[in-house]
mmCIF file of C-alpha atoms in Angstrom:
data_model
loop_
_atom_site.group_PDB
_atom_site.id
_atom_site.type_symbol
_atom_site.label_atom_id
_atom_site.label_comp_id
_atom_site.label_asym_id
_atom_site.label_seq_id
_atom_site.Cartn_x
_atom_site.Cartn_y
_atom_site.Cartn_z
ATOM 1 C CA UNK A 525 69.195 86.357 126.830
ATOM 2 C CA UNK A 526 66.315 87.806 124.833
ATOM 3 C CA UNK A 527 67.852 86.287 121.704
ATOM 4 C CA UNK A 528 67.974 82.838 123.287
ATOM 5 C CA UNK A 529 64.338 83.180 124.337
ATOM 6 C CA UNK A 530 63.313 84.272 120.827
ATOM 7 C CA UNK A 531 65.233 81.378 119.288
ATOM 8 C CA UNK A 532 63.717 78.789 121.626
ATOM 9 C CA UNK A 533 60.180 80.167 121.346
ATOM 10 C CA UNK A 534 60.133 80.229 117.547
ATOM 11 C CA UNK A 535 61.938 76.929 117.000
ATOM 12 C CA UNK A 536 59.260 75.363 119.199
ATOM 13 C CA UNK A 537 56.545 77.042 117.140
ATOM 14 C CA UNK A 538 58.197 75.816 113.923
ATOM 15 C CA UNK A 539 58.240 72.226 115.175
ATOM 16 C CA UNK A 540 54.681 72.144 116.527
ATOM 17 C CA UNK A 541 53.004 74.451 114.029
ATOM 18 C CA UNK A 542 50.704 71.983 112.297
ATOM 19 C CA UNK A 543 47.767 73.185 110.267
ATOM 20 C CA UNK A 544 48.758 76.563 108.855
ATOM 21 C CA UNK A 545 49.150 80.174 109.878
ATOM 22 C CA UNK A 546 46.220 80.455 112.263
ATOM 23 C CA UNK A 547 47.299 77.399 114.245
ATOM 24 C CA UNK A 548 50.687 79.054 114.680
ATOM 25 C CA UNK A 549 48.934 82.214 115.784
ATOM 26 C CA UNK A 550 47.722 80.451 118.908
ATOM 27 C CA UNK A 551 51.226 79.130 119.673
ATOM 28 C CA UNK A 552 52.720 82.588 119.111
ATOM 29 C CA UNK A 553 50.046 84.154 121.304
ATOM 30 C CA UNK A 554 50.876 81.810 124.161
ATOM 31 C CA UNK A 555 54.621 82.477 123.992
ATOM 32 C CA UNK A 556 54.425 86.197 123.350
ATOM 33 C CA UNK A 557 51.468 87.308 125.479
ATOM 34 C CA UNK A 558 51.109 84.711 128.257
ATOM 35 C CA UNK A 559 54.539 83.183 128.732
ATOM 36 C CA UNK A 560 57.108 85.932 128.129
ATOM 37 C CA UNK A 561 54.694 88.908 128.314
ATOM 38 C CA UNK A 562 56.487 90.679 125.475
ATOM 39 C CA UNK A 563 53.175 92.159 124.294
ATOM 40 C CA UNK A 564 49.712 93.001 125.598
ATOM 41 C CA UNK A 565 46.646 91.447 123.917
ATOM 42 C CA UNK A 566 45.995 94.799 122.277
ATOM 43 C CA UNK A 567 49.439 94.939 120.715
ATOM 44 C CA UNK A 568 49.007 91.329 119.676
ATOM 45 C CA UNK A 569 45.695 92.083 117.941
ATOM 46 C CA UNK A 570 47.274 95.049 116.145
ATOM 47 C CA UNK A 571 50.149 92.853 115.034
ATOM 48 C CA UNK A 572 47.775 90.210 113.673
ATOM 49 C CA UNK A 573 45.930 92.897 111.682
ATOM 50 C CA UNK A 574 49.181 94.234 110.221
ATOM 51 C CA UNK A 575 50.480 90.734 109.436
ATOM 52 C CA UNK A 576 47.199 89.842 107.784
ATOM 53 C CA UNK A 577 47.174 92.911 105.540
ATOM 54 C CA UNK A 578 50.742 92.612 104.275
ATOM 55 C CA UNK A 579 51.890 90.181 101.599
ATOM 56 C CA UNK A 580 53.754 87.041 102.555
ATOM 57 C CA UNK A 581 53.052 84.243 105.041
ATOM 58 C CA UNK A 582 51.250 85.548 108.151
ATOM 59 C CA UNK A 583 53.413 83.576 110.580
ATOM 60 C CA UNK A 584 56.677 84.907 109.106
ATOM 61 C CA UNK A 585 55.197 88.396 109.327
ATOM 62 C CA UNK A 586 54.334 87.845 112.991
ATOM 63 C CA UNK A 587 57.735 86.337 113.808
ATOM 64 C CA UNK A 588 59.470 89.339 112.251
ATOM 65 C CA UNK A 589 57.206 91.737 114.132
ATOM 66 C CA UNK A 590 57.677 90.026 117.504
ATOM 67 C CA UNK A 591 61.437 89.781 116.955
ATOM 68 C CA UNK A 592 61.653 93.436 116.035
ATOM 69 C CA UNK A 593 59.676 94.717 119.014
ATOM 70 C CA UNK A 594 61.641 92.594 121.479
ATOM 71 C CA UNK A 595 65.145 92.428 120.006
ATOM 72 C CA UNK A 596 65.369 95.068 117.268
ATOM 73 C CA UNK A 597 66.680 94.317 113.783
ATOM 74 C CA UNK A 598 68.770 91.312 114.906
ATOM 75 C CA UNK A 599 65.780 89.981 116.842
ATOM 76 C CA UNK A 600 63.543 90.164 113.770
ATOM 77 C CA UNK A 601 65.986 88.186 111.639
ATOM 78 C CA UNK A 602 66.552 85.666 114.410
ATOM 79 C CA UNK A 603 62.852 85.039 115.079
ATOM 80 C CA UNK A 604 61.995 84.557 111.385
ATOM 81 C CA UNK A 605 64.965 82.281 110.860
ATOM 82 C CA UNK A 606 64.209 80.276 114.012
ATOM 83 C CA UNK A 607 60.670 79.701 112.742
ATOM 84 C CA UNK A 608 62.035 78.238 109.473
ATOM 85 C CA UNK A 609 64.881 76.271 111.032
ATOM 86 C CA UNK A 610 62.949 73.063 111.874
ATOM 87 C CA UNK A 611 61.502 72.995 108.322
ATOM 88 C CA UNK A 612 64.958 73.548 106.877
ATOM 89 C CA UNK A 613 66.362 70.614 108.813
ATOM 90 C CA UNK A 614 63.369 68.402 108.097
ATOM 91 C CA UNK A 615 63.407 68.871 104.315
ATOM 92 C CA UNK A 616 66.520 66.714 103.909
ATOM 93 C CA UNK A 617 65.093 63.822 105.883
ATOM 94 C CA UNK A 618 61.609 63.967 104.409
ATOM 95 C CA UNK A 619 62.838 64.155 100.805
ATOM 96 C CA UNK A 620 64.470 60.759 101.331
ATOM 97 C CA UNK A 621 61.262 59.310 102.781
ATOM 98 C CA UNK A 622 59.012 60.768 100.127
ATOM 99 C CA UNK A 623 59.477 57.917 97.643
ATOM 100 C CA UNK A 624 57.490 55.634 99.936
ATOM 101 C CA UNK A 625 53.779 56.356 99.608
ATOM 102 C CA UNK A 626 53.091 54.676 102.943
ATOM 103 C CA UNK A 627 54.651 57.427 105.034
ATOM 104 C CA UNK A 628 52.643 60.000 103.072
ATOM 105 C CA UNK A 629 49.399 58.195 103.892
ATOM 106 C CA UNK A 630 50.399 57.967 107.537
ATOM 107 C CA UNK A 631 51.128 61.699 107.681
ATOM 108 C CA UNK A 632 47.829 62.649 106.083
ATOM 109 C CA UNK A 633 45.945 60.386 108.518
ATOM 110 C CA UNK A 634 47.874 61.994 111.346
ATOM 111 C CA UNK A 635 46.796 65.431 110.169
ATOM 112 C CA UNK A 636 43.191 64.292 109.842
ATOM 113 C CA UNK A 637 43.268 63.310 113.500
ATOM 114 C CA UNK A 638 44.938 66.561 114.497
ATOM 115 C CA UNK A 639 42.469 68.791 112.688
ATOM 116 C CA UNK A 640 39.733 68.996 115.360
ATOM 117 C CA UNK A 641 42.319 69.798 118.039
ATOM 118 C CA UNK A 642 43.921 72.486 115.888
ATOM 119 C CA UNK A 643 40.510 74.016 115.219
ATOM 120 C CA UNK A 644 39.906 74.153 118.977
ATOM 121 C CA UNK A 645 43.322 75.713 119.446
ATOM 122 C CA UNK A 646 42.534 78.525 117.015
ATOM 123 C CA UNK A 647 39.093 79.080 118.515
ATOM 124 C CA UNK A 648 40.665 79.420 121.976
ATOM 125 C CA UNK A 649 43.107 82.014 120.603
ATOM 126 C CA UNK A 650 40.152 84.049 119.364
ATOM 127 C CA UNK A 651 38.352 83.747 122.704
ATOM 128 C CA UNK A 652 41.464 84.846 124.594
ATOM 129 C CA UNK A 653 41.564 88.018 122.510
ATOM 130 C CA UNK A 654 37.935 88.786 123.285
ATOM 131 C CA UNK A 655 38.701 90.901 126.363
ATOM 132 C CA UNK A 656 38.112 94.420 127.611
ATOM 133 C CA UNK A 657 41.304 95.707 125.998
ATOM 134 C CA UNK A 658 40.231 94.688 122.503
ATOM 135 C CA UNK A 659 36.505 95.231 123.001
ATOM 136 C CA UNK A 660 36.106 98.769 124.200
ATOM 137 C CA UNK A 661 33.730 99.420 127.082
ATOM 138 C CA UNK A 662 31.428 96.479 126.604
ATOM 139 C CA UNK A 663 27.978 96.959 128.065
ATOM 140 C CA UNK A 664 28.137 100.722 128.300
ATOM 141 C CA UNK A 665 25.082 101.505 126.187
ATOM 142 C CA UNK A 666 26.203 103.112 122.963
ATOM 143 C CA UNK A 667 29.611 101.501 123.167
ATOM 144 C CA UNK A 668 28.635 98.057 121.995
ATOM 145 C CA UNK A 669 30.095 98.864 118.596
ATOM 146 C CA UNK A 670 32.978 96.456 119.184
ATOM 147 C CA UNK A 671 30.537 93.567 119.438
ATOM 148 C CA UNK A 672 28.638 94.736 116.365
ATOM 149 C CA UNK A 673 31.882 94.894 114.358
ATOM 150 C CA UNK A 674 32.913 91.459 115.571
ATOM 151 C CA UNK A 675 29.570 89.824 114.770
ATOM 152 C CA UNK A 676 29.283 91.453 111.336
ATOM 153 C CA UNK A 677 32.880 90.553 110.439
ATOM 154 C CA UNK A 678 32.264 86.998 111.625
ATOM 155 C CA UNK A 679 29.129 86.614 109.510
ATOM 156 C CA UNK A 680 30.859 88.124 106.476
ATOM 157 C CA UNK A 681 33.849 85.850 106.911
ATOM 158 C CA UNK A 682 32.115 82.618 107.895
ATOM 159 C CA UNK A 683 29.098 82.648 105.622
ATOM 160 C CA UNK A 684 30.262 84.792 102.709
ATOM 161 C CA UNK A 685 34.034 84.144 102.783
ATOM 162 C CA UNK A 686 34.641 87.892 102.545
ATOM 163 C CA UNK A 687 38.192 89.036 101.899
ATOM 164 C CA UNK A 688 39.891 89.500 105.298
ATOM 165 C CA UNK A 689 41.879 92.535 104.155
ATOM 166 C CA UNK A 690 38.687 94.238 103.030
ATOM 167 C CA UNK A 691 37.059 93.470 106.397
ATOM 168 C CA UNK A 692 40.030 94.915 108.308
ATOM 169 C CA UNK A 693 39.959 98.078 106.181
ATOM 170 C CA UNK A 694 36.186 98.460 106.634
ATOM 171 C CA UNK A 695 36.300 98.007 110.403
ATOM 172 C CA UNK A 696 39.216 100.445 110.556
ATOM 173 C CA UNK A 697 37.016 102.970 108.750
ATOM 174 C CA UNK A 698 34.169 102.280 111.189
ATOM 175 C CA UNK A 699 36.549 102.879 114.091
ATOM 176 C CA UNK A 700 37.736 106.113 112.545
ATOM 177 C CA UNK A 701 34.217 107.520 112.225
ATOM 178 C CA UNK A 702 32.692 106.146 115.427
ATOM 179 C CA UNK A 703 35.277 106.649 118.165
ATOM 180 C CA UNK B 802 79.897 74.369 83.911
ATOM 181 C CA UNK B 803 77.657 72.200 86.090
ATOM 182 C CA UNK B 804 78.321 74.484 89.056
ATOM 183 C CA UNK B 805 77.406 77.511 86.997
ATOM 184 C CA UNK B 806 74.103 75.937 85.926
ATOM 185 C CA UNK B 807 73.179 74.955 89.487
ATOM 186 C CA UNK B 808 73.904 78.474 90.700
ATOM 187 C CA UNK B 809 71.800 79.910 87.922
ATOM 188 C CA UNK B 810 68.816 77.712 88.760
ATOM 189 C CA UNK B 811 69.176 78.513 92.474
ATOM 190 C CA UNK B 812 69.166 82.230 91.619
ATOM 191 C CA UNK B 813 66.075 81.806 89.444
ATOM 192 C CA UNK B 814 64.367 79.925 92.275
ATOM 193 C CA UNK B 815 65.209 82.786 94.610
ATOM 194 C CA UNK B 816 63.743 85.352 92.209
ATOM 195 C CA UNK B 817 60.618 83.262 91.563
ATOM 196 C CA UNK B 818 59.796 82.808 95.245
ATOM 197 C CA UNK B 819 60.793 86.389 96.036
ATOM 198 C CA UNK B 820 58.134 87.638 93.616
ATOM 199 C CA UNK B 821 55.556 85.261 95.085
ATOM 200 C CA UNK B 822 56.446 86.326 98.636
ATOM 201 C CA UNK B 823 56.281 89.995 97.744
ATOM 202 C CA UNK B 824 52.969 89.991 95.917
ATOM 203 C CA UNK B 825 50.744 87.247 97.325
ATOM 204 C CA UNK B 826 48.156 88.465 99.763
ATOM 205 C CA UNK B 827 45.977 86.055 101.650
ATOM 206 C CA UNK B 828 48.369 83.351 102.700
ATOM 207 C CA UNK B 829 49.281 79.827 101.697
ATOM 208 C CA UNK B 830 46.604 78.690 99.306
ATOM 209 C CA UNK B 831 46.501 81.888 97.285
ATOM 210 C CA UNK B 832 50.229 81.392 96.823
ATOM 211 C CA UNK B 833 49.967 77.829 95.481
ATOM 212 C CA UNK B 834 48.468 78.732 92.125
ATOM 213 C CA UNK B 835 51.207 81.309 91.611
ATOM 214 C CA UNK B 836 53.883 78.741 92.421
ATOM 215 C CA UNK B 837 52.305 76.249 90.053
ATOM 216 C CA UNK B 838 52.147 78.810 87.273
ATOM 217 C CA UNK B 839 55.795 79.782 87.691
ATOM 218 C CA UNK B 840 57.368 76.391 88.355
ATOM 219 C CA UNK B 841 55.189 74.059 86.258
ATOM 220 C CA UNK B 842 53.797 76.167 83.406
ATOM 221 C CA UNK B 843 56.457 78.764 82.750
ATOM 222 C CA UNK B 844 59.824 77.300 83.776
ATOM 223 C CA UNK B 845 58.778 73.643 83.290
ATOM 224 C CA UNK B 846 61.091 72.588 86.110
ATOM 225 C CA UNK B 847 58.685 69.978 87.389
ATOM 226 C CA UNK B 848 55.695 68.061 85.997
ATOM 227 C CA UNK B 849 52.227 68.996 87.172
ATOM 228 C CA UNK B 850 51.339 65.647 88.792
ATOM 229 C CA UNK B 851 54.690 65.492 90.559
ATOM 230 C CA UNK B 852 54.149 69.029 91.838
ATOM 231 C CA UNK B 853 50.771 68.176 93.357
ATOM 232 C CA UNK B 854 52.137 64.958 94.890
ATOM 233 C CA UNK B 855 54.801 67.057 96.568
ATOM 234 C CA UNK B 856 52.236 69.608 97.786
ATOM 235 C CA UNK B 857 50.093 66.825 99.266
ATOM 236 C CA UNK B 858 53.026 65.844 101.462
ATOM 237 C CA UNK B 859 53.979 69.433 102.296
ATOM 238 C CA UNK B 860 50.446 70.124 103.533
ATOM 239 C CA UNK B 861 50.764 67.567 106.306
ATOM 240 C CA UNK B 862 54.075 68.910 107.632
ATOM 241 C CA UNK B 863 54.483 71.305 110.551
ATOM 242 C CA UNK B 864 55.881 74.773 109.928
ATOM 243 C CA UNK B 865 55.069 77.688 107.643
ATOM 244 C CA UNK B 866 53.252 76.338 104.589
ATOM 245 C CA UNK B 867 54.802 78.822 102.148
ATOM 246 C CA UNK B 868 58.282 78.132 103.504
ATOM 247 C CA UNK B 869 57.789 74.377 103.276
ATOM 248 C CA UNK B 870 56.500 74.684 99.721
ATOM 249 C CA UNK B 871 59.572 76.728 98.771
ATOM 250 C CA UNK B 872 61.889 74.245 100.491
ATOM 251 C CA UNK B 873 60.444 71.102 98.892
ATOM 252 C CA UNK B 874 59.981 72.534 95.420
ATOM 253 C CA UNK B 875 63.455 74.096 95.618
ATOM 254 C CA UNK B 876 65.005 70.857 96.837
ATOM 255 C CA UNK B 877 63.301 68.813 94.132
ATOM 256 C CA UNK B 878 64.566 71.158 91.421
ATOM 257 C CA UNK B 879 68.063 72.088 92.579
ATOM 258 C CA UNK B 880 68.982 70.173 95.733
ATOM 259 C CA UNK B 881 70.057 71.743 99.008
ATOM 260 C CA UNK B 882 71.182 74.960 97.364
ATOM 261 C CA UNK B 883 67.837 75.275 95.592
ATOM 262 C CA UNK B 884 65.907 74.671 98.822
ATOM 263 C CA UNK B 885 67.802 77.391 100.661
ATOM 264 C CA UNK B 886 67.521 79.868 97.773
ATOM 265 C CA UNK B 887 63.765 79.335 97.405
ATOM 266 C CA UNK B 888 63.202 79.626 101.160
ATOM 267 C CA UNK B 889 65.129 82.897 101.405
ATOM 268 C CA UNK B 890 63.207 84.222 98.411
ATOM 269 C CA UNK B 891 59.913 83.386 100.116
ATOM 270 C CA UNK B 892 60.682 85.082 103.427
ATOM 271 C CA UNK B 893 62.877 88.103 102.628
ATOM 272 C CA UNK B 894 60.018 90.252 101.223
ATOM 273 C CA UNK B 895 57.981 89.605 104.389
ATOM 274 C CA UNK B 896 60.851 90.552 106.657
ATOM 275 C CA UNK B 897 61.597 93.776 104.782
ATOM 276 C CA UNK B 898 57.953 94.887 104.572
ATOM 277 C CA UNK B 899 57.188 94.107 108.230
ATOM 278 C CA UNK B 900 60.362 95.837 109.439
ATOM 279 C CA UNK B 901 59.290 98.973 107.582
ATOM 280 C CA UNK B 902 55.682 98.813 108.798
ATOM 281 C CA UNK B 903 56.591 97.995 112.399
ATOM 282 C CA UNK B 904 58.944 100.963 112.521
ATOM 283 C CA UNK B 905 56.267 103.288 111.163
ATOM 284 C CA UNK B 906 53.489 101.823 113.319
ATOM 285 C CA UNK B 907 55.469 102.120 116.552
ATOM 286 C CA UNK B 908 56.163 105.735 115.702
ATOM 287 C CA UNK B 909 52.521 106.706 115.070
ATOM 288 C CA UNK B 910 50.636 104.200 117.217
ATOM 289 C CA UNK B 911 49.827 106.763 119.895
ATOM 290 C CA UNK B 912 48.261 109.275 117.508
ATOM 291 C CA UNK B 913 44.532 109.525 118.284
ATOM 292 C CA UNK B 914 43.600 108.855 114.652
ATOM 293 C CA UNK B 915 45.583 105.623 114.549
ATOM 294 C CA UNK B 916 44.169 104.540 117.894
ATOM 295 C CA UNK B 917 40.612 105.151 116.653
ATOM 296 C CA UNK B 918 41.189 103.079 113.528
ATOM 297 C CA UNK B 919 42.692 100.186 115.464
ATOM 298 C CA UNK B 920 39.865 100.279 118.015
ATOM 299 C CA UNK B 921 37.635 99.352 115.093
ATOM 300 C CA UNK B 922 40.026 96.769 113.720
ATOM 301 C CA UNK B 923 40.641 94.710 116.893
ATOM 302 C CA UNK B 924 37.170 93.113 117.196
ATOM 303 C CA UNK B 925 37.359 92.344 113.481
ATOM 304 C CA UNK B 926 40.648 90.474 114.043
ATOM 305 C CA UNK B 927 38.928 88.348 116.676
ATOM 306 C CA UNK B 928 36.177 87.482 114.180
ATOM 307 C CA UNK B 929 38.788 86.657 111.540
ATOM 308 C CA UNK B 930 40.335 84.126 113.922
ATOM 309 C CA UNK B 931 37.060 82.570 115.109
ATOM 310 C CA UNK B 932 35.539 82.123 111.641
ATOM 311 C CA UNK B 933 38.197 79.850 110.090
ATOM 312 C CA UNK B 934 38.378 77.735 113.250
ATOM 313 C CA UNK B 935 34.653 77.023 113.056
ATOM 314 C CA UNK B 936 34.924 76.335 109.340
ATOM 315 C CA UNK B 937 37.711 73.892 110.148
ATOM 316 C CA UNK B 938 35.564 72.136 112.741
ATOM 317 C CA UNK B 939 32.784 71.868 110.171
ATOM 318 C CA UNK B 940 35.078 70.415 107.507
ATOM 319 C CA UNK B 941 36.486 67.863 109.966
ATOM 320 C CA UNK B 942 33.069 66.116 109.873
ATOM 321 C CA UNK B 943 32.917 65.324 113.550
ATOM 322 C CA UNK B 944 30.542 62.776 115.017
ATOM 323 C CA UNK B 945 29.093 62.805 118.527
ATOM 324 C CA UNK B 946 32.249 61.164 119.879
ATOM 325 C CA UNK B 947 34.926 63.267 118.178
ATOM 326 C CA UNK B 948 33.128 66.561 118.795
ATOM 327 C CA UNK B 949 34.567 66.354 122.288
ATOM 328 C CA UNK B 950 38.094 67.002 120.925
ATOM 329 C CA UNK B 951 37.708 70.689 119.989
ATOM 330 C CA UNK B 952 35.612 71.321 123.118
ATOM 331 C CA UNK B 953 38.274 69.857 125.394
ATOM 332 C CA UNK B 954 40.991 71.759 123.530
ATOM 333 C CA UNK B 955 39.213 75.070 123.994
ATOM 334 C CA UNK B 956 38.582 74.350 127.678
ATOM 335 C CA UNK B 957 42.213 73.400 128.290
ATOM 336 C CA UNK B 958 43.704 76.448 126.578
ATOM 337 C CA UNK B 959 41.189 79.181 127.200
ATOM 338 C CA UNK B 960 39.889 78.198 130.596
ATOM 339 C CA UNK B 961 42.728 76.252 132.231
ATOM 340 C CA UNK B 962 45.512 78.183 130.411
ATOM 341 C CA UNK B 963 47.339 75.024 129.384
ATOM 342 C CA UNK B 964 50.104 75.674 126.851
ATOM 343 C CA UNK B 965 48.922 75.008 123.270
ATOM 344 C CA UNK B 966 52.254 73.275 122.641
ATOM 345 C CA UNK B 967 51.352 70.616 125.216
ATOM 346 C CA UNK B 968 47.897 70.230 123.731
ATOM 347 C CA UNK B 969 49.390 69.695 120.270
ATOM 348 C CA UNK B 970 51.823 67.091 121.615
ATOM 349 C CA UNK B 971 48.956 65.222 123.260
ATOM 350 C CA UNK B 972 46.885 65.460 120.065
ATOM 351 C CA UNK B 973 49.824 64.157 117.987
ATOM 352 C CA UNK B 974 50.171 61.157 120.266
ATOM 353 C CA UNK B 975 46.470 60.431 119.994
ATOM 354 C CA UNK B 976 46.382 60.959 116.229
ATOM 355 C CA UNK B 977 49.446 58.803 115.690
ATOM 356 C CA UNK B 978 47.791 55.890 117.451
ATOM 357 C CA UNK B 979 44.644 56.549 115.415
ATOM 358 C CA UNK B 980 46.613 56.759 112.140
ATOM 359 C CA UNK B 981 48.451 53.500 112.897
ATOM 360 C CA UNK B 982 45.160 51.723 113.557
ATOM 361 C CA UNK B 983 43.675 53.075 110.303
ATOM 362 C CA UNK B 984 46.786 51.935 108.424
ATOM 363 C CA UNK B 985 46.555 48.449 109.874
ATOM 364 C CA UNK B 986 42.869 48.223 108.973
ATOM 365 C CA UNK B 987 43.656 49.323 105.412
ATOM 366 C CA UNK B 988 46.338 46.641 105.159
ATOM 367 C CA UNK B 989 43.966 43.935 106.384
ATOM 368 C CA UNK B 990 41.440 44.959 103.767
ATOM 369 C CA UNK B 991 44.099 44.642 101.089
ATOM 370 C CA UNK B 992 44.907 41.101 102.154
ATOM 371 C CA UNK B 993 41.378 39.787 102.739
ATOM 372 C CA UNK B 994 39.674 39.993 99.331
#
């Protein structure tokens, strides 16, 4: 049963995952945290950090991680494969269409229209993770460090395009010394 | 002889994408230059302009960008066998590394030291998700009408807990209509002058 759920969840994510790894993150979050409740938001945040810091595509990393925690070794293989399955099927059909430039233009216009919605999707995923489990003891005087870390990391990432791995390592160090 | 050659190219594709999957940090776009270097410059399997035409199409497809790149480049070079070999090469390193890390992390997660470190990391992860989404909104060059799209999306998902899958389906429908209109306009322009 768990294998069927993993298969269905990740095939769906593979079909609807437009716009890169972070867009998929919001789909994965919905399935894993809200729908099936396989993980808490804290575990999800930890998984994102680990997937971000390791080489390879972030969504494959997350699929493997989710599959492993829910269905062991077989689950990890199944989830990663399920995520790739729609792409694998599509490649044969698209390669035949590719010769016509028209369909390419249509697809890129489609993506242009999708972009603002995908951006909203990702933003909502971030907001959902901004809760009391991930932000420790908000409002309790000296414990606003979580917010400080978040704001500083945001500024570094948004305005200075700082390396995300470096930011994760730095905030890990802050956590180690502060808590 | 032909069979032997095809197998050899498929194997080389596997190795090429395996290396890229194992050593590229920082996701899809960091990977592209490595793919280009290997496939266009070193192996000369595909011409540079053809490679970038292919990537332009791959970028608009759903699914994992790195996997799609492997599939389309692999298919272009060595057919179905090449596509499968390149895809497996791209994902196997990820699977192996994550399996190892997940096993270790689940073992030591409850240690106070690990918990302290991750307490610091979690708010950073939130920032790392919010920042690219805002950058994306900025690059989409919204006007006062289209700015409603991301706002409605956030409200639906975060506030009303609507499934993001449904939101994407609705957005695809809307975008498809939009793209068809744009296409028709472009065609009219071609005819008129």
